[in-house]
Coordinates of C-alpha atoms in Angstrom, one line a residue:
M27 CA 53.3 75.1 127.7
T28 CA 54.7 78.6 127.3
S29 CA 54.0 80.9 130.2
D30 CA 51.3 83.5 129.4
T31 CA 52.3 85.8 132.3
P32 CA 55.4 87.9 131.9
P33 CA 58.0 87.9 134.7
F34 CA 56.9 90.2 137.6
G35 CA 53.3 90.3 136.4
H36 CA 51.9 93.8 135.5
G37 CA 55.3 95.4 136.3
G38 CA 57.0 93.1 133.7
E39 CA 54.2 93.9 131.3
V40 CA 54.9 97.7 131.6
A41 CA 58.7 97.0 131.2
L42 CA 58.3 94.9 128.1
N43 CA 56.0 97.6 126.6
Y44 CA 58.8 100.1 127.0
C45 CA 61.3 97.6 125.4
M46 CA 58.9 97.2 122.5
R47 CA 58.0 100.8 122.1
D48 CA 59.3 101.0 118.5
A49 CA 58.4 97.4 117.6
G50 CA 54.6 97.0 118.1
G51 CA 54.4 97.2 121.9
F52 CA 53.6 94.5 124.5
E53 CA 50.3 93.7 126.3
G54 CA 49.7 90.6 128.5
N55 CA 46.4 89.6 126.9
G56 CA 47.8 90.1 123.5
Q57 CA 50.7 87.8 124.4
T58 CA 48.2 85.1 125.5
L59 CA 46.5 85.2 122.1
R60 CA 49.9 85.1 120.4
I61 CA 51.0 82.1 122.4
L62 CA 47.9 80.1 121.6
A63 CA 47.9 81.1 117.9
R64 CA 51.6 81.1 117.1
L65 CA 54.0 79.9 119.8
E66 CA 52.6 76.6 121.0
S67 CA 53.7 73.6 119.1
F68 CA 50.6 71.3 119.1
S69 CA 50.3 71.9 115.4
A70 CA 52.6 72.9 112.5
G71 CA 51.2 76.3 111.8
A72 CA 48.3 77.1 114.2
G73 CA 49.8 77.0 117.7
A74 CA 47.6 75.2 120.1
N75 CA 45.1 74.6 117.2
L76 CA 42.1 75.8 119.2
C77 CA 38.5 76.4 117.9
R78 CA 37.0 79.8 117.2
R79 CA 34.8 79.7 120.3
T80 CA 37.9 79.2 122.5
M81 CA 39.9 81.8 120.8
L82 CA 37.0 84.3 121.0
G83 CA 37.1 83.8 124.7
V84 CA 40.8 84.6 124.7
L85 CA 40.4 87.7 122.6
K86 CA 39.8 90.0 125.5
Y87 CA 40.5 93.2 123.5
P88 CA 39.5 92.9 119.8
V89 CA 41.5 95.8 118.4
A90 CA 45.1 96.0 117.3
W91 CA 47.9 97.9 119.1
S92 CA 48.3 100.4 116.2
V93 CA 44.5 101.2 116.5
A94 CA 44.2 101.3 120.3
R95 CA 47.4 103.2 121.1
N96 CA 47.5 107.0 121.7
P97 CA 50.4 108.2 119.6
A98 CA 51.1 110.9 122.2
L99 CA 51.8 108.3 124.9
V100 CA 55.2 107.0 123.7
P101 CA 56.8 104.8 126.4
S102 CA 59.6 106.7 127.9
L103 CA 61.8 107.2 131.0
H104 CA 60.8 109.4 133.9
A105 CA 62.1 112.9 133.4
G106 CA 64.9 114.0 135.6
T107 CA 66.5 110.6 136.3
S108 CA 70.1 111.1 135.2
T109 CA 71.9 108.4 137.0
I110 CA 69.3 105.6 137.0
R111 CA 66.6 104.8 134.5
V112 CA 63.1 104.9 135.9
L113 CA 60.1 104.0 133.6
D114 CA 57.4 106.6 133.3
A115 CA 54.4 104.6 134.5
R116 CA 51.8 106.7 132.6
S117 CA 53.5 106.5 129.2
C118 CA 54.7 102.9 129.5
K119 CA 51.3 101.4 130.5
P120 CA 50.2 99.5 127.4
P121 CA 46.9 99.9 125.5
K122 CA 44.5 97.0 125.9
C123 CA 44.8 95.3 122.6
H124 CA 46.1 92.4 120.5
F125 CA 49.3 92.7 118.5
D126 CA 49.3 93.8 114.9
S127 CA 51.2 90.6 114.1
E128 CA 48.1 88.6 115.1
Q129 CA 45.6 90.5 112.9
D130 CA 45.1 87.6 110.6
V131 CA 44.3 85.4 113.6
V132 CA 41.6 87.9 114.8
D133 CA 40.2 88.1 111.3
W134 CA 39.9 84.3 111.4
I135 CA 38.2 84.3 114.8
L136 CA 35.6 86.8 113.7
A137 CA 35.2 85.4 110.2
S138 CA 31.8 83.8 111.0
V139 CA 30.5 87.0 112.6
S140 CA 28.4 89.5 110.5
A141 CA 30.1 92.7 109.4
S142 CA 27.8 94.8 111.5
D143 CA 28.4 92.7 114.6
R144 CA 32.2 92.8 114.0
D145 CA 32.2 96.6 113.6
R146 CA 30.2 97.1 116.7
F147 CA 32.3 94.5 118.7
Q148 CA 35.5 96.4 117.8
A149 CA 34.1 99.9 118.7
L150 CA 36.3 102.1 120.8
E151 CA 36.1 105.1 123.1
R152 CA 39.1 107.5 123.2
P153 CA 39.4 109.2 126.5
E154 CA 41.5 112.4 126.3
G155 CA 45.2 111.7 127.2
K156 CA 44.8 108.0 127.4
H157 CA 44.9 105.0 125.1
A158 CA 41.6 103.9 123.5
R159 CA 39.4 101.4 125.2
T160 CA 37.2 98.7 123.6
L161 CA 33.6 98.8 124.6
H162 CA 32.6 95.1 124.2
K163 CA 33.7 91.6 125.2
S164 CA 32.4 88.2 124.3
L165 CA 30.3 86.1 126.7
D166 CA 33.3 83.9 127.7
C167 CA 35.5 86.9 128.3
T168 CA 33.0 88.4 130.7
I169 CA 32.8 85.1 132.6
M170 CA 36.5 85.2 133.0
D171 CA 36.4 88.8 134.0
V172 CA 34.0 88.2 136.8
A173 CA 36.0 85.2 138.0
D174 CA 39.2 87.2 137.9
D175 CA 37.6 90.1 139.9
I176 CA 36.5 87.6 142.6
A177 CA 39.9 86.0 142.7
Y178 CA 41.6 89.4 142.9
G179 CA 39.2 90.7 145.6
V180 CA 38.9 87.6 147.7
H181 CA 41.9 85.4 147.4
D182 CA 44.4 88.2 147.2
L183 CA 42.7 89.5 150.4
E184 CA 43.2 86.0 152.0
D185 CA 46.9 86.0 151.1
A186 CA 47.5 89.5 152.4
I187 CA 45.8 88.7 155.7
S188 CA 47.6 85.4 156.2
I189 CA 51.1 87.0 155.8
G190 CA 50.2 90.1 157.8
L191 CA 50.2 92.8 155.1
M192 CA 47.0 94.5 156.3
S193 CA 45.5 95.4 159.7
K194 CA 42.1 94.3 161.0
D195 CA 41.1 97.9 161.9
A196 CA 41.9 99.2 158.4
F197 CA 40.0 96.4 156.8
A198 CA 36.9 97.0 159.0
A199 CA 36.9 100.7 158.2
A200 CA 37.3 100.1 154.4
I201 CA 34.3 97.7 154.1
N202 CA 32.0 99.0 156.8
G203 CA 28.7 99.9 155.2
K204 CA 29.5 98.2 152.0
C205 CA 29.0 94.5 152.8
A206 CA 25.3 94.5 153.9
S207 CA 24.4 91.9 151.3
F208 CA 27.0 89.5 152.7
L209 CA 25.9 90.2 156.3
D210 CA 22.3 89.4 155.4
A211 CA 23.4 86.0 154.3
L212 CA 25.5 85.5 157.4
K213 CA 22.7 86.5 159.8
E214 CA 20.9 83.4 158.7
K215 CA 23.7 81.4 160.4
Y216 CA 23.6 83.5 163.5
P217 CA 20.0 84.2 164.3
G218 CA 19.4 86.8 167.1
E219 CA 22.7 88.7 166.5
S220 CA 22.6 92.3 165.4
E221 CA 24.2 93.4 162.1
N222 CA 27.1 95.0 164.1
D223 CA 27.7 91.7 165.9
V224 CA 27.8 89.7 162.7
F225 CA 30.1 92.3 161.1
S226 CA 32.5 92.1 164.1
R227 CA 32.3 88.3 164.0
M228 CA 33.2 88.3 160.3
V229 CA 36.2 90.6 160.7
D230 CA 37.5 88.7 163.8
D231 CA 37.2 85.4 162.0
L232 CA 38.9 86.6 158.8
F233 CA 41.9 87.8 160.9
G234 CA 41.9 84.9 163.3
D235 CA 42.4 81.1 162.9
A236 CA 43.5 80.0 159.4
N237 CA 40.8 77.3 159.1
T238 CA 38.0 79.8 160.1
R239 CA 39.4 82.3 157.6
K240 CA 39.3 79.7 154.9
R241 CA 35.6 79.0 155.6
Y242 CA 34.8 82.8 155.3
I243 CA 36.8 83.1 152.1
S244 CA 34.7 80.2 150.7
R245 CA 31.5 81.9 151.8
L246 CA 32.7 85.2 150.1
V247 CA 33.4 83.4 146.8
H248 CA 30.0 81.7 146.9
H249 CA 28.3 85.0 147.7
F250 CA 29.8 86.8 144.7
L251 CA 29.4 83.8 142.3
T252 CA 25.7 83.4 143.0
G253 CA 25.2 87.1 142.3
A254 CA 26.5 86.9 138.7
R255 CA 23.7 87.4 136.1
Y256 CA 23.3 87.2 132.4
V257 CA 23.0 90.6 130.7
E258 CA 21.7 91.2 127.2
V259 CA 23.4 93.9 125.1
K260 CA 21.0 95.0 122.3
G261 CA 22.3 95.4 118.8
F262 CA 24.2 92.2 118.3
R263 CA 22.9 89.2 116.4
E264 CA 25.6 86.7 117.5
P265 CA 24.6 85.3 120.9
L266 CA 28.2 85.1 122.1
L267 CA 28.4 88.8 121.6
R268 CA 24.9 89.8 122.6
W269 CA 25.0 88.0 126.0
R270 CA 27.4 88.9 128.8
V271 CA 27.8 87.9 132.5
A272 CA 28.0 90.7 135.1
L273 CA 28.0 91.2 138.8
K274 CA 26.0 94.3 139.7
G275 CA 24.3 96.0 142.6
P276 CA 25.4 95.7 146.3
R277 CA 27.6 92.6 145.6
R278 CA 29.5 94.5 143.0
E279 CA 30.0 97.4 145.4
F280 CA 31.2 95.1 148.1
L281 CA 33.7 93.4 145.7
D282 CA 34.9 96.8 144.4
A283 CA 35.5 97.8 148.0
L284 CA 37.6 94.6 148.6
Q285 CA 39.6 95.2 145.4
D286 CA 40.2 98.8 146.2
F287 CA 41.4 97.9 149.7
V288 CA 43.9 95.3 148.4
V289 CA 45.2 97.8 145.9
R290 CA 45.6 100.5 148.4
E291 CA 47.1 98.4 151.3
V292 CA 49.2 95.9 149.3
I293 CA 49.7 96.6 145.6
T294 CA 50.6 100.2 145.8
S295 CA 52.4 99.9 149.2
P296 CA 56.1 101.0 149.1
E297 CA 57.2 97.5 149.9
V298 CA 55.5 96.0 146.9
Q299 CA 56.3 98.9 144.6
Q300 CA 60.0 98.7 145.5
L301 CA 60.1 95.0 144.4
E302 CA 58.2 95.9 141.2
F303 CA 60.7 98.7 140.5
K304 CA 63.6 96.2 140.8
G305 CA 61.8 93.6 138.7
Q306 CA 61.1 96.1 135.9
A307 CA 64.8 97.2 135.9
M308 CA 65.9 93.5 135.5
V309 CA 63.4 92.9 132.7
V310 CA 64.6 95.9 130.7
A311 CA 68.3 95.0 131.3
V312 CA 67.9 91.3 130.2
F313 CA 65.8 92.4 127.1
E314 CA 68.3 95.0 126.1
A315 CA 71.3 92.6 126.6
L316 CA 69.7 89.9 124.5
A317 CA 68.8 92.4 121.8
A318 CA 72.2 94.0 121.7
D319 CA 74.1 90.8 121.0
P320 CA 71.6 87.9 120.3
R321 CA 74.2 85.8 118.5
R322 CA 76.2 85.5 121.7
L323 CA 73.4 85.5 124.3
L324 CA 70.2 84.1 122.9
Q325 CA 69.3 80.4 123.3
R326 CA 69.9 78.5 120.1
D327 CA 66.3 77.9 119.3
A328 CA 65.4 81.5 119.9
L329 CA 68.3 82.6 117.7
D330 CA 67.1 80.4 114.9
R331 CA 63.6 82.0 115.1
L332 CA 65.2 85.5 115.2
N333 CA 67.2 84.8 112.1
A334 CA 64.2 83.4 110.3
S335 CA 62.2 86.6 111.2
D336 CA 65.0 89.0 109.9
G337 CA 65.7 90.2 113.4
D338 CA 62.2 90.9 114.6
L339 CA 62.4 92.0 118.2
R340 CA 59.1 90.2 118.9
V341 CA 61.1 87.0 119.0
I342 CA 63.3 88.4 121.9
C343 CA 60.1 89.7 123.6
D344 CA 58.6 86.2 123.4
Q345 CA 61.7 84.8 125.0
V346 CA 61.7 87.3 127.9
A347 CA 57.9 87.2 128.4
A348 CA 58.0 83.4 128.7
M349 CA 60.4 83.6 131.7
T350 CA 59.2 83.0 135.2
D351 CA 60.4 85.4 137.9
T352 CA 63.0 82.9 139.0
H353 CA 64.2 82.3 135.4
L354 CA 64.5 86.0 134.7
L355 CA 66.4 86.6 138.0
K356 CA 68.9 83.8 137.2
T357 CA 69.4 85.1 133.7
Y358 CA 70.0 88.6 135.1
E359 CA 72.5 87.2 137.5
R360 CA 74.3 85.3 134.8
L361 CA 74.6 88.4 132.7
F362 CA 75.3 91.1 135.3
S363 CA 76.4 89.7 138.7
P364 CA 80.1 89.1 138.8
R365 CA 80.1 86.4 141.4
M366 CA 76.9 84.6 140.2
G367 CA 76.2 82.1 137.5
S368 CA 77.7 78.8 136.2
V369 CA 77.7 76.9 133.0
F370 CA 76.0 74.1 135.0
D371 CA 73.0 76.3 135.9
R372 CA 69.7 74.9 134.6
L373 CA 67.3 77.8 133.9

């Protein structure tokens, strides 16, 4: 199956949106829809040939790139970088959307929905100076959103602790006073201990033995999952649009605190950002090389698709977006590193 995550994750997504700035943009969720509708080969003309219910769950942002984008935010390079090219993060961040090339797919997904539901489902808000944002998601999308938030807040935390990317004291300071709901559940296992004692036990165990940490991670996941609730949104007739799943109240606040801590201590740290910077530069370099001389550099099957599409850059974007980090790195080395690469390499 074709990869639905571009090389180097969100950093690669931003880089590809810059590369596609004049050709319809790039957004990771939009690419997932495109893969399932167009690029998979399970059927002759319908990609993975999935049902409407499944595709509605994949349609995370139900408006096209041309509708969601703010025309003033043209992906560009950072001002003042004369010797090296640095992407301007604000302008290169893509709108949350599907691609215009999949509009017919979206029309098919929503064909059984009433016109009023469809219009409401595709409603937007337009914050000043930003891309537009959709206001609604389907039931299945909200389930995936909650699951993704839990994975982001809990399992990314586990990984960061296990490889030493965050300190115990910083973690304790970040969540102190925001995890009362979880401590209440833990106190049932440790009767007679004060809330401060249970808090200290939790922090010590998360940063201690790997097996004990794994048990606490499991408890955290269970704590958040059991807090998810159905929410009804008035005004929709279609049940898959009217009903959502959400995590609210103290558990939501605790999960937000975990996510914010991971972003602050790991995602935006100089060590991670330097790697993202390098990854973005390689994505742009590989894309531009393939686009500059596709007859020489593209894989044969991709070149056939490019010729059949009259040179549509979306084909080259598909090729680069499907690469893993390792595949992109090897391709970059074959193209640009004088002492690297061999005709016997297998990408």
